[in-house]
XYZ file of C-alpha atoms in Angstrom:
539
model
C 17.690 13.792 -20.901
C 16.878 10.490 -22.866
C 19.824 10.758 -24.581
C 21.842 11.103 -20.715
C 19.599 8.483 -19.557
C 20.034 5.802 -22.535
C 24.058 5.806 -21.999
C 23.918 5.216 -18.227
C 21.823 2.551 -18.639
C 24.448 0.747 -20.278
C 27.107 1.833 -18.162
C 25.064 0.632 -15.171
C 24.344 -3.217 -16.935
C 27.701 -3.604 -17.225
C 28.438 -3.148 -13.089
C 25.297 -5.323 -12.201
C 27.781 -7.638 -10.322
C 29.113 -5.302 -7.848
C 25.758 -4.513 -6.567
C 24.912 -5.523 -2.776
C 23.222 -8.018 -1.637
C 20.004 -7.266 0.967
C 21.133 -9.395 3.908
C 24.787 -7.408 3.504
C 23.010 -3.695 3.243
C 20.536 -4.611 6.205
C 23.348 -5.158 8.191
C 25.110 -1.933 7.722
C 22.164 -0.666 8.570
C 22.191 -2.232 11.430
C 25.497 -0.945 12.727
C 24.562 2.562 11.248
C 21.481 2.912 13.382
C 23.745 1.755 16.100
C 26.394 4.008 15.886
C 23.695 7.049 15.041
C 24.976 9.340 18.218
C 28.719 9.047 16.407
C 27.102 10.942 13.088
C 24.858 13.289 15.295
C 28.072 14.880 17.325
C 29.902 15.541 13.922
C 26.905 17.365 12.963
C 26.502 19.190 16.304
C 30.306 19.724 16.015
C 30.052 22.011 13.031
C 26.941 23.817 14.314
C 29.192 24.906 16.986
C 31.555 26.167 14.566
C 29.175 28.078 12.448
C 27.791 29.499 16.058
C 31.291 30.061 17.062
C 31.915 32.603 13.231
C 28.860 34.040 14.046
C 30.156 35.294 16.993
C 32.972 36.521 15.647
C 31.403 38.239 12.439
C 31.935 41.658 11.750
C 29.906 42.470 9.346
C 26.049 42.488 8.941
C 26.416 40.301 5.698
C 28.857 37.838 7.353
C 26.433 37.484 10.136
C 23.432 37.570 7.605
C 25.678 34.327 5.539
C 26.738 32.486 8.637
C 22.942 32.579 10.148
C 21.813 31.372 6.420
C 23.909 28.757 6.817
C 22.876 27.866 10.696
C 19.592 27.343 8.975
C 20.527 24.960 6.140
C 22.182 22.869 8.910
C 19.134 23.028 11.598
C 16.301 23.013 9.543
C 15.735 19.195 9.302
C 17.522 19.014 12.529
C 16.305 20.824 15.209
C 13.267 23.324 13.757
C 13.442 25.090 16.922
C 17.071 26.214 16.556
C 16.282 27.037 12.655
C 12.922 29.314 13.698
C 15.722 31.326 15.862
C 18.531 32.171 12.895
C 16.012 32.572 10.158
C 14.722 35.252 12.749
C 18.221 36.783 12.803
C 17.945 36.534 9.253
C 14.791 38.776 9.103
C 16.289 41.026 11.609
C 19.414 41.651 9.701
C 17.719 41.896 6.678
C 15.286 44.910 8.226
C 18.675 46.113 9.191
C 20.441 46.250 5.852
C 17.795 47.134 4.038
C 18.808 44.346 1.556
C 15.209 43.016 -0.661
C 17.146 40.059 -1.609
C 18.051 39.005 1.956
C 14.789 39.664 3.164
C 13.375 37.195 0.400
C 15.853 34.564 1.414
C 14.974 35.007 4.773
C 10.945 34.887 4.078
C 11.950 31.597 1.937
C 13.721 30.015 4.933
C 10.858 30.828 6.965
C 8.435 29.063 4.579
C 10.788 26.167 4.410
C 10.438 25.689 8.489
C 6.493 26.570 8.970
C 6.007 23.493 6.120
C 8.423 21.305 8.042
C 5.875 21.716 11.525
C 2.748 21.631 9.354
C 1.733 25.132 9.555
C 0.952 25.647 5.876
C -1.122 28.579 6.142
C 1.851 30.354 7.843
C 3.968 29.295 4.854
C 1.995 30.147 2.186
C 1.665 34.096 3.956
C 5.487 34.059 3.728
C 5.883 33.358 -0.141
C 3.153 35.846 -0.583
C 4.651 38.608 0.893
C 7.808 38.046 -1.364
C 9.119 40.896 -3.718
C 9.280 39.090 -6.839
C 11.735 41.734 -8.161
C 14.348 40.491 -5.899
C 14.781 36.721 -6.316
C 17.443 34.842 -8.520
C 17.073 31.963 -10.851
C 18.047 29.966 -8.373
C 15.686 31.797 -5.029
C 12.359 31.515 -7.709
C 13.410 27.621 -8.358
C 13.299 27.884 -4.219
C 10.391 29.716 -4.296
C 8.096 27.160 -6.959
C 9.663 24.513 -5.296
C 8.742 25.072 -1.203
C 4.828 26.011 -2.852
C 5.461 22.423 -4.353
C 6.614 20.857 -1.310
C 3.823 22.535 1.106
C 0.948 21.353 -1.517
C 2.197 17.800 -1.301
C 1.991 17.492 2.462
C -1.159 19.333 1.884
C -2.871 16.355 -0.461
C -0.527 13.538 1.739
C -2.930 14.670 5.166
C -6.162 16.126 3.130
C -9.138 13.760 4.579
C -11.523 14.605 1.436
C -10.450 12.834 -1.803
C -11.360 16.176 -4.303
C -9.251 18.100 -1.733
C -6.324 15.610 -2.171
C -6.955 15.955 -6.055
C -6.978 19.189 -5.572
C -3.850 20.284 -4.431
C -2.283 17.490 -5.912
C -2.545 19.493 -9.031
C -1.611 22.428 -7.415
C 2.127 20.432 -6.347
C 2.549 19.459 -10.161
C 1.618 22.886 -11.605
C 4.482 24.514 -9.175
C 6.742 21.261 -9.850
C 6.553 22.037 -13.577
C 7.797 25.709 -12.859
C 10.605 24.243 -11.052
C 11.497 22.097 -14.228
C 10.880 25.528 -16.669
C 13.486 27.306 -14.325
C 16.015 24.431 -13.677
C 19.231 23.900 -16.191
C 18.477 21.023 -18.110
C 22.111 19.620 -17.166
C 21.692 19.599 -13.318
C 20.977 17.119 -10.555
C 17.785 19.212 -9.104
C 16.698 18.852 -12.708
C 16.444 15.127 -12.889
C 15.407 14.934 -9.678
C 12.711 17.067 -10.037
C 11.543 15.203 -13.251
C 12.270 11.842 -11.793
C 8.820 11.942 -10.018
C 6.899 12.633 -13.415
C 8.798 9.762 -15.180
C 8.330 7.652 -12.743
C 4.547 8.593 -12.214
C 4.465 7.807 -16.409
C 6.136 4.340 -15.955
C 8.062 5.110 -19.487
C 11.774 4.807 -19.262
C 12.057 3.394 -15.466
C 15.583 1.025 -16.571
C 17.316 4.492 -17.958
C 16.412 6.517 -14.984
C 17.491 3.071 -12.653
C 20.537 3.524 -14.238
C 21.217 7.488 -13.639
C 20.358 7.527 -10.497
C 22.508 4.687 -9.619
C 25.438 6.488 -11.462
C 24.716 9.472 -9.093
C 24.800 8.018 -6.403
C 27.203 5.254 -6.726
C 29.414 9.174 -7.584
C 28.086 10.862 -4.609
C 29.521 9.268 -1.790
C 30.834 12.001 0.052
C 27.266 14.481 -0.840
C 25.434 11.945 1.287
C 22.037 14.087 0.672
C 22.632 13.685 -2.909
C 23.287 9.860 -2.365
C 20.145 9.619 0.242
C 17.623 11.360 -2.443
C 19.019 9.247 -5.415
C 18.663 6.214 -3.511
C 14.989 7.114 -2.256
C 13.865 7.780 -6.018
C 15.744 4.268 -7.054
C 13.474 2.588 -4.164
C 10.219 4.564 -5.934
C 11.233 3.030 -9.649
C 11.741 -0.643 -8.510
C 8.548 0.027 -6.588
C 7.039 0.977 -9.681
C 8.032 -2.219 -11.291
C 6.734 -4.436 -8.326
C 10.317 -5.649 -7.019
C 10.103 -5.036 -3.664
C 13.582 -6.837 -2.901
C 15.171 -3.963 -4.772
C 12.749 -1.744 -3.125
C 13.864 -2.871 0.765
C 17.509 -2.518 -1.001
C 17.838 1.319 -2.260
C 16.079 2.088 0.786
C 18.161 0.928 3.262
C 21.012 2.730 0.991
C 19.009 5.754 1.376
C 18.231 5.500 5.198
C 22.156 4.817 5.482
C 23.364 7.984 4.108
C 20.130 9.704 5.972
C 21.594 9.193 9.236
C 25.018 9.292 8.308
C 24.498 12.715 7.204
C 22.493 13.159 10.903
C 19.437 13.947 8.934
C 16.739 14.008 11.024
C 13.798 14.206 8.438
C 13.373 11.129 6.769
C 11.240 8.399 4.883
C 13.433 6.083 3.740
C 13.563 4.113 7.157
C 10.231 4.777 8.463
C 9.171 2.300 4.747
C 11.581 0.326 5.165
C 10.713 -0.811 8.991
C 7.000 -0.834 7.427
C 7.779 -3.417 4.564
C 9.990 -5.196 7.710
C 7.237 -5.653 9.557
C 4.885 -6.989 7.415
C 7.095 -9.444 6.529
C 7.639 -10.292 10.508
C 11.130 -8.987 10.711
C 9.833 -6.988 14.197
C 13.547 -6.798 15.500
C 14.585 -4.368 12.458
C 10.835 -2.823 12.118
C 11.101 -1.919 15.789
C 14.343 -0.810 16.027
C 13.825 1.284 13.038
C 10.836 2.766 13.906
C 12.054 3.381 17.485
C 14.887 5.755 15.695
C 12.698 7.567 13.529
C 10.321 8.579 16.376
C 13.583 9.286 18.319
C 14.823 12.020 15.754
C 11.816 13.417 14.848
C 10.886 13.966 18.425
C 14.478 15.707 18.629
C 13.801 17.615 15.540
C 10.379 18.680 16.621
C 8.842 17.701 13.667
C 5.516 17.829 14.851
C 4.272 15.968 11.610
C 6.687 13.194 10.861
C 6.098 12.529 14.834
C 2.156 11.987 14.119
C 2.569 9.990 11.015
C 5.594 7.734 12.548
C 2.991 7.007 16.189
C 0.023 5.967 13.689
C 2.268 2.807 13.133
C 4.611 2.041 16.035
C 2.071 1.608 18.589
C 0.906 -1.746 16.019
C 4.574 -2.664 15.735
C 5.287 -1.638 19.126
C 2.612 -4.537 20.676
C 3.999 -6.726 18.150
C 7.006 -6.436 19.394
C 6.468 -6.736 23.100
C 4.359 -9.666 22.314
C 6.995 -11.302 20.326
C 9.047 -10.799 23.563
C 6.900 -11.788 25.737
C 6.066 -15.140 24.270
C 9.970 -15.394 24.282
C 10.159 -15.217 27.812
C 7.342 -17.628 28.361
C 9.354 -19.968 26.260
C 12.194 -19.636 28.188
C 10.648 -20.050 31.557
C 8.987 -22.950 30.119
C 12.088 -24.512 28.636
C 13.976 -23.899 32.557
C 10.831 -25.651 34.061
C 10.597 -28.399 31.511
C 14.433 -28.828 32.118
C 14.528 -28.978 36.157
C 11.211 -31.054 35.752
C 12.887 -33.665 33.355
C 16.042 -33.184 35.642
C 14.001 -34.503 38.806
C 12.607 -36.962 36.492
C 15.776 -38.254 35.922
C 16.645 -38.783 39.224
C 13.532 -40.167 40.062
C 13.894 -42.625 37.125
C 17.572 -44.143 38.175
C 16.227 -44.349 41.647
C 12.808 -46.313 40.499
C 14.252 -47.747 36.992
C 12.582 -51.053 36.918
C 8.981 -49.318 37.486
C 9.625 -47.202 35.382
C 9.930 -48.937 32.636
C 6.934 -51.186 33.550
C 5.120 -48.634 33.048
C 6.510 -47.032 29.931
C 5.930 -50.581 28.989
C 2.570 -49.959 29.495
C 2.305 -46.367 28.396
C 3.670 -47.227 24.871
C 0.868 -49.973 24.212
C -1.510 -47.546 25.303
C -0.118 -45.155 22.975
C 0.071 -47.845 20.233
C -3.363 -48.693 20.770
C -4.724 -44.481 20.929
C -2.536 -44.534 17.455
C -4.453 -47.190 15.678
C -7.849 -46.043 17.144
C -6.749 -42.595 15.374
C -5.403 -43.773 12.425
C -9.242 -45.570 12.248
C -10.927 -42.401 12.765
C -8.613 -40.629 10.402
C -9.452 -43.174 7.545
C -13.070 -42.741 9.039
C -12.895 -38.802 8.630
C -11.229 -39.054 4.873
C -14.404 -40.928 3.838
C -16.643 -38.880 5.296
C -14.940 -35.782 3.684
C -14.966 -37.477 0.395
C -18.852 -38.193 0.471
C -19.189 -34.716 1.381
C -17.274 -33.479 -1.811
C -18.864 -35.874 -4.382
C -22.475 -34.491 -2.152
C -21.141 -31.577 -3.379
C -20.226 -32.209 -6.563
C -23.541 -33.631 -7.182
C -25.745 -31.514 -5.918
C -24.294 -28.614 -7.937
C -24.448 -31.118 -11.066
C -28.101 -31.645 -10.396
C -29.392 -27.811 -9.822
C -27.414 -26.821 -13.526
C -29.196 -29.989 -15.398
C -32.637 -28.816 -13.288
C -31.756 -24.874 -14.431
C -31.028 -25.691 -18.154
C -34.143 -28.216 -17.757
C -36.361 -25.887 -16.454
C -34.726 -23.110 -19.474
C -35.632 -25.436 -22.508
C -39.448 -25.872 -21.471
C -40.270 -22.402 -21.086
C -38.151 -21.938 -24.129
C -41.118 -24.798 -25.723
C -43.605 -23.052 -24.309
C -42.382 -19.644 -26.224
C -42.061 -21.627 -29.478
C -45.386 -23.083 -28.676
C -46.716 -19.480 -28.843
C -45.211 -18.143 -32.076
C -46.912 -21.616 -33.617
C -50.810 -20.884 -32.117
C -50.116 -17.377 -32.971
C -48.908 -18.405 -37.059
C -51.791 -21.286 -37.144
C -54.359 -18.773 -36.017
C -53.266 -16.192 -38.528
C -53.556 -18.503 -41.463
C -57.242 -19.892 -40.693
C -58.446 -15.906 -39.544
C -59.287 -17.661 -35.913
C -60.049 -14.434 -34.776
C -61.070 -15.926 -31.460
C -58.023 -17.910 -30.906
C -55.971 -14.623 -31.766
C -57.170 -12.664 -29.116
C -57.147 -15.381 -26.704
C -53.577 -16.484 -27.432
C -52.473 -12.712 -27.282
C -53.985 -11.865 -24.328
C -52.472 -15.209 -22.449
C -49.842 -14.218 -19.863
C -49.296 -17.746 -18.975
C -46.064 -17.889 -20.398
C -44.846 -14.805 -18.506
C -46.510 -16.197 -15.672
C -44.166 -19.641 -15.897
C -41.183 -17.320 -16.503
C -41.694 -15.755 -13.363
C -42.357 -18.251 -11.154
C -39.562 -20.502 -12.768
C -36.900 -17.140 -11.808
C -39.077 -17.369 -8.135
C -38.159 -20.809 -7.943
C -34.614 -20.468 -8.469
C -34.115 -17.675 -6.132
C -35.661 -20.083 -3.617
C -33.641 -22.865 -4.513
C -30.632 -20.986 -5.157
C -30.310 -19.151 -1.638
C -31.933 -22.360 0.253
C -28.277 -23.797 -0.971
C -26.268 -20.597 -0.341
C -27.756 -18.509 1.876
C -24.921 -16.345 2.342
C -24.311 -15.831 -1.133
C -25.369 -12.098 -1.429
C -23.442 -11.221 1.321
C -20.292 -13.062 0.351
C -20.489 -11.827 -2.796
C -21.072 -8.124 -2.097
C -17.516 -8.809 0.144
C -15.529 -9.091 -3.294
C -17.106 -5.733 -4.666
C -15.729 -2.328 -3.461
C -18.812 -0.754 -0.677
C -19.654 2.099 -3.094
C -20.495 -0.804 -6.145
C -22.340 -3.168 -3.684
C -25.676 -5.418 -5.403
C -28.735 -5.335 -3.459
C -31.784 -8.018 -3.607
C -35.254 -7.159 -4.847
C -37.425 -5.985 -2.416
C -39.301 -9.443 -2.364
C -35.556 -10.608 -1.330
C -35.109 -12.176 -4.618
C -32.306 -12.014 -6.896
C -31.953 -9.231 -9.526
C -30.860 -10.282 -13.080
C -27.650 -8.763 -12.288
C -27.050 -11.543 -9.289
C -28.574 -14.332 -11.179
C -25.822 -14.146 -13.698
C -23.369 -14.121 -10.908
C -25.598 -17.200 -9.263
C -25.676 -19.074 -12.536
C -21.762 -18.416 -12.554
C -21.464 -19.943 -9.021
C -23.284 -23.041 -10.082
C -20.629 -23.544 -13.228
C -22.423 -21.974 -15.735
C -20.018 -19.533 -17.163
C -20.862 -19.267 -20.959
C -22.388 -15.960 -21.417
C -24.680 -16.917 -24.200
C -26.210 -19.756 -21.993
C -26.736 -17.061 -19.308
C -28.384 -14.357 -21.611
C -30.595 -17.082 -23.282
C -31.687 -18.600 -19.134
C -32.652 -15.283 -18.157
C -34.395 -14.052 -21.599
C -31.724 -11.212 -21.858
C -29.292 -9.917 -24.363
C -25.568 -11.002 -24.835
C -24.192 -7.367 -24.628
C -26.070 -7.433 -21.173
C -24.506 -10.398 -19.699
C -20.818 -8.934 -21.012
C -21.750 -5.418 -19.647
C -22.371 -7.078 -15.702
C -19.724 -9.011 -16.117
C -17.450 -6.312 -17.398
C -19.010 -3.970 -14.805
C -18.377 -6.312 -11.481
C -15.248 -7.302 -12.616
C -13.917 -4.274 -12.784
C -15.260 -3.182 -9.398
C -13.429 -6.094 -7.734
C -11.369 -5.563 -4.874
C -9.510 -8.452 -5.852
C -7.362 -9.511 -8.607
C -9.982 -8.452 -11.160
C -8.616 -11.935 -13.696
C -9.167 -14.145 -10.532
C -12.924 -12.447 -9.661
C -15.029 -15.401 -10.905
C -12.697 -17.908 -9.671
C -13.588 -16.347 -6.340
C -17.475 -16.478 -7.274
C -16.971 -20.078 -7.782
C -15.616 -20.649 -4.192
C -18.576 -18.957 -2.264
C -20.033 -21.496 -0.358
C -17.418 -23.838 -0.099
């Protein structure tokens, strides 16, 4: 496949220019979405035409065929209609006698009870499957609707080791799909497109096939939808979410051209729309994805779609509704300013007496606030150097404070060498038994706390709002500071060499790294900018 993929890249760098813009795709969209009923009838139109052979069929196996293939085209369209010819299916199988039918039709079965959530139901039908009786291509079926159930399984699991869990399960019966598929065929690539892409290694090459496919697949408008989708999951991958809003308005396009009714593509797209503020499109394309699942009675894609459009939905109507208010406003500021008028050519001379008057008024509230402006841009700037200072002051009083007890230590070692030299047994005992440096230590690291959450009170709190809830730092019981938030504090008041920090709070290096390390990478922000956001607690 690397081989495959390596060519197409370059085929595909060399056709960059042709590509579409956003703004031209969008509106395609647009009319697509518009015209949606136009793609719907041609789909209805050969339903009727299958229905219409079936009829006619004289044979169990035509009828078994034609009701096959009244599933294929109802499934993701109308479940309802596809439960009643995969039960045709089962009947004529029973009929026949036929294993192999009877495994197609317990596949087709599976493939609807996973489409309205009821995996359990699924999962009976693949078990009940002679294994005997299936093809290549029915046990690539088979791995692959296991595969499919398993991933809706992990997408709605609540518990995270259940979500793990079947996760696994999806990529085990993925991975039997793969052993089974021809290594030279679209459900190949596709089907190892979500494992490269999951890897992040050769994203460009696989760009560049699927954009071959699907730039060749213009009339296989599924093909061209999935390619499309998996081009919107590389570029997603890579973090360019222009080329991600692109590929999946592409895919959404040949979606509903194709009157699928199961779909992500548009449901994402309206999602990244909105949260840019484009609520026309996210509406509008939210609006038709309820609409056809609704139709489709896809119980599930119904539930995940309402979690989001009620959000979107009030944006909406309040986007609309301040609209109006503008409008109204705009008619009443006009008639007003139209009476004004009127008023003014009537009354012209005092009127402008007292615009006369109004404008020195106005001059006169403009230099009073221009005053209070220069007043307020002084006051802000004593604030800032009050600021400035006072953090200034606390690290010369911390490093201050550091040195003497650091004397006091030395002092130690010296009474302790002196007395061991002259055999001052006395002064020995006395100077090992003194706790008074320990004492000083302490109350210097009470003294701080003090100090240090006198001047930022909320500074636990704040701080425990950049760390995920599970890696949260609590105070002592005292409601001091532990070690592990006194680096952090020291960090806050601009002290941000480690070996200062370990040598202020008596500890080792490799202990001041190992918080650091430890917070930084429990950050639910940008773990590079986490100290930047230490330093701007308080501010």
């Amino acid at each position: 496949m690397k081989g495959i993929l390596c060519l197409l890249a370059f085929c595909w760098c060399s056709c960059l220019h042709a590509e579409d813009t956003l703004h031209d795709v969008l509106h395609q969209l647009d009319q697509t979405v518009k015209h949606k009923e136009q793609y719907t009838a041609v789909r209805k139109e050969r339903i009727r035409n299958l229905q219409q052979k079936l009829v006619q069929a004289k044979t169990i196996e035509e009828r078994f065929w034609l009701s096959h293939d009244l599933f294929l085209q109802l499934w993701t369209f109308n479940t309802d209609s596809a439960f009643y010819y995969v039960e045709q299916e089962r009947t004529l199988a029973e009929r026949s006698g036929n294993r192999l039918w009877k495994n197609i039709a317990l596949l087709d079965r599976a493939d609807t009870y996973s489409q309205t959530g009821m995996y359990y139901m699924a999962m009976d039908q693949l078990e009940n499957i002679d294994h005997a009786y299936l093809s290549s291509a029915d046990s690539m079926r088979y791995f692959g609707v296991f595969s499919h159930i398993y991933e809706l399984m992990a997408d709605y699991a609540p518990l995270t080791e259940d979500q793990e869990a079947f996760t696994k399960l999806k990529l085990a019966y993925r991975d039997s799909v793969v052993s089974l598929s021809p290594g030279d065929t679209l459900q190949y690539y596709f089907t190892e497109a979500d494992k490269i892409i999951a890897s992040g290694e050769q994203l460009e090459e696989l760009a560049a096939f699927m954009k071959s496919v699907s730039d060749t697949c213009q009339q296989a408008l599924g093909t061209k939808a999935v390619a499309e989708y998996l081009l919107a999951m590389i570029y997603h991958r890579t973090g360019d979410q222009e080329a991600v809003k692109l590929h999946l308005a592409k895919s959404a396009i040949a979606d509903i051209q194709n009157a699928q009714r199961d779909y992500i593509s548009l449901r994402r797209l309206a999602e990244m729309l909105y949260a840019e503020g484009d609520l026309d499109r996210a509406y509008t394309y939210l609006e038709c994805s309820l609409m056809d699942a609704a139709a489709a009675n896809l119980r599930l894609r119904t539930i995940e779609i309402n979690q989001g459009f009620p959000m979107v939905n009030a944006a909406y109507q309040k986007y609309y509704a301040t609209r109006k208010r503008q409008i109204i406003t705009a008619l009443i500021v006009a008639v007003a300013s139209a009476l004004l008028a009127i008023l003014g050519i009537v009354a012209l001379r005092r009127q402008n007496q007292k615009l006369r008057l109004t404008r020195k008024m106005l001059e006169e509230a403009n230099g009073n606030l221009q005053a209070l402006n220069i007043e307020q841009k002084k006051l802000n700037e004593e604030l800032r150097l009050t600021n400035a200072t006072k953090d200034v002051y606390i690290a010369r009083y911390l490093t201050l404070c550091s040195e003497y007890i650091e004397k006091l230590e030395e002092q130690k070692k010296r009474l302790l060498k002196v007395g061991k030299e002259r055999n001052m047994d006395s002064l020995l005992t006395a100077i090992k038994n003194s706790v008074q440096v320990d004492q000083e230590v302490k109350d210097f690291y009470h003294n701080f706390d003090v100090s240090f959450l006198s001047l930022f009170p909320d500074f636990i709190e704040d701080f425990n709002r950049l760390l995920r809830p599970e890696c949260q730092l609590q105070p002592k019981s005292n409601g001091g500071l532990s070690t592990e938030l006194r680096i952090f504090a020291l960090i806050r008041l601009g002290i941000a060499d480690s070996e200062k920090i370990a040598l202020f709070l008596r500890c080792s290096l490799s202990t001041v790294y190992n918080y650091r390390v430890k917070n930084r990478n429990a950050a639910v922000v940008d773990r590079h900018q986490f100290e930047e956001a230490i330093l701007k607690i308080g501010q």
